[in-house]
Short mmCIF file of C-alpha atoms in Angstrom, two decimals:
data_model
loop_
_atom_site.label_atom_id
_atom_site.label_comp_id
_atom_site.label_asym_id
_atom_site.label_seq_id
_atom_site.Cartn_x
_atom_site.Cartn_y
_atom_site.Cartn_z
CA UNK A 1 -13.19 41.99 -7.26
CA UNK A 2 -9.60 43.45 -6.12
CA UNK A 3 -8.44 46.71 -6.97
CA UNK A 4 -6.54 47.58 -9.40
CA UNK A 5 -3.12 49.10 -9.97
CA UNK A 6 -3.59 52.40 -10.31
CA UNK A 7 -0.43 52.69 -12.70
CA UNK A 8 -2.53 49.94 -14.74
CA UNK A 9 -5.09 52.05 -14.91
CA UNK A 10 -3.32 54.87 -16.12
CA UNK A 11 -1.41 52.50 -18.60
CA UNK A 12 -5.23 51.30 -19.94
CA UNK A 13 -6.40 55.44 -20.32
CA UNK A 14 -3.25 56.02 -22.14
CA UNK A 15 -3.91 53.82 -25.08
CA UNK A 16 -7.35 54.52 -25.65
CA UNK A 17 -6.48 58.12 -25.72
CA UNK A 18 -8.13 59.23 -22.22
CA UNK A 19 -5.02 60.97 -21.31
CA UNK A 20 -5.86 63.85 -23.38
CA UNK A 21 -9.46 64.21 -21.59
CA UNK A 22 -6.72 64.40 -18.86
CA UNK A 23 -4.89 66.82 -19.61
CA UNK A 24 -7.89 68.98 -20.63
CA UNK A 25 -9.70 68.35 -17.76
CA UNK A 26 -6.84 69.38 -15.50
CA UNK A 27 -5.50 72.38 -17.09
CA UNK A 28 -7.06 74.99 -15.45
CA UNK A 29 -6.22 73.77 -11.78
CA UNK A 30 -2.96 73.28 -12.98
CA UNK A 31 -2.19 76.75 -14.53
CA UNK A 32 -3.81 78.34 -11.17
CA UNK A 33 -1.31 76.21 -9.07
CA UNK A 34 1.85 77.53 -11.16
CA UNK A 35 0.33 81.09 -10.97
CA UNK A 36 0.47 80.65 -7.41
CA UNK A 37 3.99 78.98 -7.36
CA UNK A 38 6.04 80.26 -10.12
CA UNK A 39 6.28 83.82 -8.84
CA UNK A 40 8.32 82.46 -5.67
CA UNK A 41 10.57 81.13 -7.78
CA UNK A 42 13.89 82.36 -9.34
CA UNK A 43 14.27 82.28 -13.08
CA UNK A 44 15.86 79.13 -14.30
CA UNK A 45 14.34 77.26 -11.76
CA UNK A 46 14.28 73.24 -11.97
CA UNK A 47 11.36 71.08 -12.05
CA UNK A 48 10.17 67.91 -12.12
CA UNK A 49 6.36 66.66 -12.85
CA UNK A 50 5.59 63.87 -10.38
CA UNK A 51 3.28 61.61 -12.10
CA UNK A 52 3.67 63.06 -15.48
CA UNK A 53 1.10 61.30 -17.74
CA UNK A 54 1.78 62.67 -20.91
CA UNK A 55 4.23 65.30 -20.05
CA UNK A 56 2.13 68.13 -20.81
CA UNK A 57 3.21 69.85 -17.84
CA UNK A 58 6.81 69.27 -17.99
CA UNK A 59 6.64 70.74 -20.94
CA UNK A 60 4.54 73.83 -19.83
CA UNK A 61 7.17 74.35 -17.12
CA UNK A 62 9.90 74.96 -19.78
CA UNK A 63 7.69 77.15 -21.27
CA UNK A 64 7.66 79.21 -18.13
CA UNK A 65 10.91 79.65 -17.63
CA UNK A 66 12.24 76.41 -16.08
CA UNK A 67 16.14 75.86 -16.97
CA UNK A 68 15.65 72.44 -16.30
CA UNK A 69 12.21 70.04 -16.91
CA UNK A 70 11.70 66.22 -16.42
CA UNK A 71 8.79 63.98 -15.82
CA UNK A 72 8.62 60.41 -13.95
CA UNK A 73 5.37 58.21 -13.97
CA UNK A 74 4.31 55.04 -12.95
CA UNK A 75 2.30 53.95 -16.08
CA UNK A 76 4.85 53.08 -18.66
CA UNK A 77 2.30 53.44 -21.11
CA UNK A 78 2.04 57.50 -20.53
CA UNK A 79 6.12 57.10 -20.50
CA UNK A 80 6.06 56.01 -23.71
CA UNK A 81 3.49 58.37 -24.74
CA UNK A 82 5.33 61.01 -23.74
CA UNK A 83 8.61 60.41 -24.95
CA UNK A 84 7.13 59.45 -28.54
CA UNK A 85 5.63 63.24 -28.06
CA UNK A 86 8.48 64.91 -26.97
CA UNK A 87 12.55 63.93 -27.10
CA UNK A 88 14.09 67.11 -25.69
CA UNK A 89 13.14 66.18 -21.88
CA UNK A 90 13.75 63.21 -19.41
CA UNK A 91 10.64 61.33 -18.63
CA UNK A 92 11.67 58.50 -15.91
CA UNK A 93 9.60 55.20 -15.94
CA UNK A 94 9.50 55.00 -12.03
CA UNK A 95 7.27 52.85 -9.19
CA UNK A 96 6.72 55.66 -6.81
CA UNK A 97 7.40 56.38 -3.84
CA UNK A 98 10.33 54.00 -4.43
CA UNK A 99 11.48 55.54 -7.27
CA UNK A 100 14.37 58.39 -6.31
CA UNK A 101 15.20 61.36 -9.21
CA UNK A 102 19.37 61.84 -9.91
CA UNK A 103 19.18 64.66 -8.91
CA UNK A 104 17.00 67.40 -6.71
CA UNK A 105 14.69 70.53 -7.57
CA UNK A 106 13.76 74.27 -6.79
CA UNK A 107 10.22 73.09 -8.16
CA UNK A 108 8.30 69.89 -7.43
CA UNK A 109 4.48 69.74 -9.46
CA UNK A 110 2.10 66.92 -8.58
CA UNK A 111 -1.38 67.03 -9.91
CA UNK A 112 -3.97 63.91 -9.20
CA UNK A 113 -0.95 61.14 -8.06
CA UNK A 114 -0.28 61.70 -3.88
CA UNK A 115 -4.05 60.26 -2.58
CA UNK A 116 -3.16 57.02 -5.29
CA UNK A 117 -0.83 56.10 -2.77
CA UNK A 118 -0.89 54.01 0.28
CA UNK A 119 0.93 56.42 2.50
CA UNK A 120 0.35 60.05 0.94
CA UNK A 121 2.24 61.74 4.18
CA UNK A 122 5.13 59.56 3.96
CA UNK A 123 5.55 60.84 0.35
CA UNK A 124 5.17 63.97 1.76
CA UNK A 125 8.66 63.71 3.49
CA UNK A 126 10.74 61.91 0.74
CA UNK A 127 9.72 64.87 -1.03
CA UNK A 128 10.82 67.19 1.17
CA UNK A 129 14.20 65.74 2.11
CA UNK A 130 14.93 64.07 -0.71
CA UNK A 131 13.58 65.79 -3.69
CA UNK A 132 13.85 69.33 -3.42
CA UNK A 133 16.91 71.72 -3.16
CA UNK A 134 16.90 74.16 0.39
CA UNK A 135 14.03 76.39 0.08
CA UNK A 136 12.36 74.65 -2.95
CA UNK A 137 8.97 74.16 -3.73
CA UNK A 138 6.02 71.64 -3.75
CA UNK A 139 2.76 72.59 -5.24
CA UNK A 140 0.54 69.66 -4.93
CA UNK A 141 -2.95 68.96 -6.25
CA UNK A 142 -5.97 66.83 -5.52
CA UNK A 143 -9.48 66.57 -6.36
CA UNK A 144 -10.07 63.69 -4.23
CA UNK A 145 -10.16 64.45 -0.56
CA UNK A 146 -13.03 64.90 1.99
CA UNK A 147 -14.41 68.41 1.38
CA UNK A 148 -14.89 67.18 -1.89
CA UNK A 149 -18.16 64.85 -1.51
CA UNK A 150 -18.55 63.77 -5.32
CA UNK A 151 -15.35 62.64 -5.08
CA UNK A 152 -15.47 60.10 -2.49
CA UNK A 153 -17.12 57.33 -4.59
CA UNK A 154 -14.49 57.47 -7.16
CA UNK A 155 -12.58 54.50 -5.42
CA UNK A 156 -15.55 52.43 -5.94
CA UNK A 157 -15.76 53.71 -9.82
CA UNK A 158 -12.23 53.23 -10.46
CA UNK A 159 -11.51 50.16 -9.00
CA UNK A 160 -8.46 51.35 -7.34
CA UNK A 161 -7.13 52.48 -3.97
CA UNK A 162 -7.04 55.80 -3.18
CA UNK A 163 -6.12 57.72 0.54
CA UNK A 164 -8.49 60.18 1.45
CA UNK A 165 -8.16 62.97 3.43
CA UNK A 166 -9.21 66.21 4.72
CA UNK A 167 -7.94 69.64 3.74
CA UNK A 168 -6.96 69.91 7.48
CA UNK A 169 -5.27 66.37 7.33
CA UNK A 170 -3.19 67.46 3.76
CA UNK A 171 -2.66 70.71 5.82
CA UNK A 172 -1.07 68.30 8.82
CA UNK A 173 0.83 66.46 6.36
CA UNK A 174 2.56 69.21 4.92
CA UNK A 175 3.87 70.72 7.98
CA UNK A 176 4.98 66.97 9.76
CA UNK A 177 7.36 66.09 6.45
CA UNK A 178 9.12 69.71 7.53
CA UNK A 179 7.42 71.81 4.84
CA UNK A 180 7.33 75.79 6.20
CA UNK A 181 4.92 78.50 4.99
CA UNK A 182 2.50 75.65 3.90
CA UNK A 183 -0.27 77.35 1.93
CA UNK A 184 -3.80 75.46 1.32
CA UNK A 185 -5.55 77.00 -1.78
CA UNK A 186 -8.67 75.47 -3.69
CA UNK A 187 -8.29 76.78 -6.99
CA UNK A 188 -10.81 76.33 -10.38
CA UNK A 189 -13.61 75.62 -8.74
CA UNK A 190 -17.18 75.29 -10.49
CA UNK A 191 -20.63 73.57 -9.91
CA UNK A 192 -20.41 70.91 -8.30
CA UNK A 193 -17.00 71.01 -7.17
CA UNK A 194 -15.21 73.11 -4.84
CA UNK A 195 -11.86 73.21 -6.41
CA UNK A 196 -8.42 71.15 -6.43
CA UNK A 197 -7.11 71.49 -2.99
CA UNK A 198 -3.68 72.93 -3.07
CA UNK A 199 -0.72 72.86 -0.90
CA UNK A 200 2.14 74.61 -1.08
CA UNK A 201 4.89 74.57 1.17
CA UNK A 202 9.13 75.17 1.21
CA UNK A 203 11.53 73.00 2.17
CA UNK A 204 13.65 73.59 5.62
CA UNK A 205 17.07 70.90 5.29
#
């Protein structure tokens, strides 16, 4: 059997509701990585969620302070989710890494989307010189890479595709797309799991 589309996937989880498990299950890696960002940041900073789902976290960013918030995904099905949740922000229906924003960021957020792609490390640079403002931010999570052994049959599970690397391969990645003070973190960990892996890192233009 082929793999499936991971955006497909997404799209399916979506309408039966899963993206709430989602967002529950991901909350507390994501509130450690934006305890860990935000304070390098400026007030009225500018964000954008990369691989949104539901734009819960666009939404949270606003909350903390962000001027500006948007959200692109994939799975149109989230898009729709979230804009029938939420009409004040831009959510972006977008094929990534093809998809480009309108505009670029002091704050790029990614939780659970790079390792879905083919080429993680080239998204690594589009971000970087494409995406984010001089000086800006990524903070990126995964709970799929190498260190993490329960993760690594997921693919199988799934049915889709999914890159997997080590922390010192993410760590690699970071700094050859031009990202400086890179920062590796594994945050929220518990029994069983060691913790999203976390990278941080600046943009140089």
């Amino acid at each position: 059997m082929g793999k499936k589309a991971a955006t497909d996937v997404f799209s399916e989880w979506a309408l039966i509701g899963k993206d709430e498990g989602m967002e529950k299950g991901h909350a507390a890696s994501v509130k450690a990585m934006l305890e860990l960002v935000l304070p390098k940041l400026n007030s009225n900073f500018s964000a954008i969620d990369l691989g949104c789902g539901n734009g819960w976290v666009t939404r949270m960013l606003t909350e903390l302070g962000a001027s500006h918030s948007e959200g692109v995904d994939g799975s149109i099905e989230m898009i729709n989710k979230a804009k029938a949740r939420d009409s004040s922000h831009k959510y972006s229906h977008g094929m990534l890494p093809d998809w480009k924003p309108q505009r670029k960021f002091n704050l790029v957020h990614t939780m659970e989307f790079l390792y879905y792609l083919e080429d993680p490390a080239q998204m690594l640079m589009t971000i970087h010189n494409q995406w984010l403002e001089n000086n800006g931010l990524l903070v990126a999570g995964v709970d799929h890479y190498m260190e993490n052994e329960e993760s690594l049959t997921w693919p199988e599970h799934v049915g889709v595709h999914m890159t997997t690397l080590s922390k010192e391969q993410w760590q690699n990645a970071m700094l050859e797309a031009g990202f400086k003070n890179v920062e590796i973190h594994q945050v929220a960990g518990k029994e069983n799991f060691p913790g999203t892996l976390v990278m941080i890192g600046q943009a140089a233009h």
